[in-house]
Amino acid sequence: MPQEVSKPKYRELSDGLYWTQECLPLGTLSELERFDLERWVEPDEDVHGCQNAYLFSDERNLLFDTLTQPNSEHVVELIDELLDGDDLDYLAISHPEANHAGNTFTILEAYPDATLLVPGEAAGYGSGHSAEHELYHIAAETPADVDQVPNEIRYVEPGDSIDLGTHTVEFEAPLFPDHSFTLWMSERTTNTLFTVDWMGFLHQNSNCVKTASELDRDVAVEQVFRFHALAFPWMRFGDTDAIERAVDDVRERFDPDVIAPAHGMVMTEDLDAYLDRFLEAVTALSREGERSNMESKLEYILRPPEVDQ
Amino acid sequence: MTTKLTDDVHWISSCHPDEEYHMHMSEYLIQGEDGTVLVDSGSSHYRDEIIEEIDRLTDGTGPDVVLLTHSTLPHTENVPAFEAKWGEIKTIAATGRYPEIVGLPNAEARQLNRPVEFAGRPLTCIHPLLTDVTVSQWAYDHESGVLFTAEAFGHYHDPGNCELTTAEIDGGVSADHIDDFYLDKLPFIDYLDREKLGNAFEMLFETLDVTYVAPIHGNPVSGEDIDRYVADVLEALEPPEGA
């Protein structure tokens, strides 16, 4: 099976809000081996990871994240198609990782009047080092001198909002970040919470760019488990009580109608059930970090028989 | 600036200054049986000095392998410049699949949990016990006993301590510098179970004979300092009052 990032697919989630998705074939369950928490994929069925970006087409247009560099040739034509010839006004970057921001300069070059919105404060406690530096040098072809990029670059922080016309987006402090310069985003009219790396899950090749409630089968805890094991390695050592309190915070403070992650399917109904599934997954994941499990794992990993120490 | 950590492991470091303190952006050059392995490529801010040092250490041939601890910046961004200077270099990404989506279209995917020979040198790459993004790995050099890490084991340092290992710093690494680094770089620390993580660190260092922990963003931690250092890390993970 060819291991290639797919060309982006898209759909309109609600009036003027587009979901674009590229898929990463990961092979079949037998290739992925060893997990059996719950059956959710047939033996000959391909499993996909995915990368999402979201586009608001409104009086002012905004793209949240950029898809990845293998689609650099397609991303601008996709934006052009969805905006029907309109200009892009804002490119917002969730965090300066290449899979989220790798086409930044390709897009800025195509839309020189677009304003680049990037996290100006760390997701953690401090301002940290090098936020600007990391973003500016993330593109495949970094401009020789970023000062010469004609686009306005604006640093945004939790609480900053952008009025797009019908929609208003607001940047949010993430409750579950991986990278220290990560911002979530919310949108008021649709009550959508864009959770970036959090709340992603793997999907079957028959289910690309479908909302969670449209999938041809239920989302299994294992799908959620596998994704978070990959994207949030620290959750092995997670304090499940603290994580549950943060999920309660999401329910109470944001109470979203839509959860739109960067690496999973958009959830539009029964969000509490998906949040519960995440908690089940993280509980299972945290068991991996317990002493007995880590002992056998580290022994296996670090004392390979072919090395005589 | 280069410091010899062991007979055949060189620490190449640049310091990124802030208003109060410095942060290392380090690379390590391992002299293998059949060539050299460079761990991380460093920051473009210090590209010229890094290339100059590597050129000097490799007698103008450049590294044979670049092994990345992170597939994010600033760990990766000098790879194209190295290839422009020395020609094509075997580069190992810190991701098991699709190195192209992390901006490394010519890199090879990593292999974890077993020794792989790079330039004749067996190194085992593992999932980090503690890191930020998933596209990261630690590497253990079986011959020297050096464990290369990012982002855990990072810390800031005072001006004047740039070229020292932790054992050479008067009074050791400041716990505040460890604390500040973790707060800045690992934004999820309030969710960590310190006991679980502490146990895992303990098992790691019981299993491996580590001469140095060699972080990308900190002074190398010498073997005799590891226990105290880990205790400081676990202390740093305690949420600050009022958080």
PDB file of C-alpha atoms in Angstrom, chain A residues 300-301 303-309, chain B residues 113-116 122 124 142:
ATOM      1  CA  TYR A 300      12.885  -4.851  27.147  1.00  0.00           C
ATOM      2  CA  ILE A 301      13.822  -1.557  25.567  1.00  0.00           C
ATOM      3  CA  ARG A 303      18.648  -4.228  27.682  1.00  0.00           C
ATOM      4  CA  PRO A 304      18.325  -5.584  24.181  1.00  0.00           C
ATOM      5  CA  PRO A 305      19.918  -9.039  24.014  1.00  0.00           C
ATOM      6  CA  GLU A 306      22.173  -8.190  21.101  1.00  0.00           C
ATOM      7  CA  VAL A 307      24.125  -5.631  23.105  1.00  0.00           C
ATOM      8  CA  ASP A 308      26.547  -6.950  25.670  1.00  0.00           C
ATOM      9  CA  GLN A 309      26.818  -4.416  28.479  1.00  0.00           C
TER      10      GLN A 309
ATOM     11  CA  ASN B 113      14.006   0.045  21.066  1.00  0.00           C
ATOM     12  CA  ARG B 114      16.942  -1.794  19.547  1.00  0.00           C
ATOM     13  CA  PRO B 115      20.516  -0.842  18.795  1.00  0.00           C
ATOM     14  CA  VAL B 116      21.117   0.517  15.334  1.00  0.00           C
ATOM     15  CA  PRO B 122      25.447   1.233  18.150  1.00  0.00           C
ATOM     16  CA  THR B 124      19.408   2.749  20.832  1.00  0.00           C
ATOM     17  CA  HIS B 142      26.127   2.081  24.333  1.00  0.00           C
TER      18      HIS B 142
END
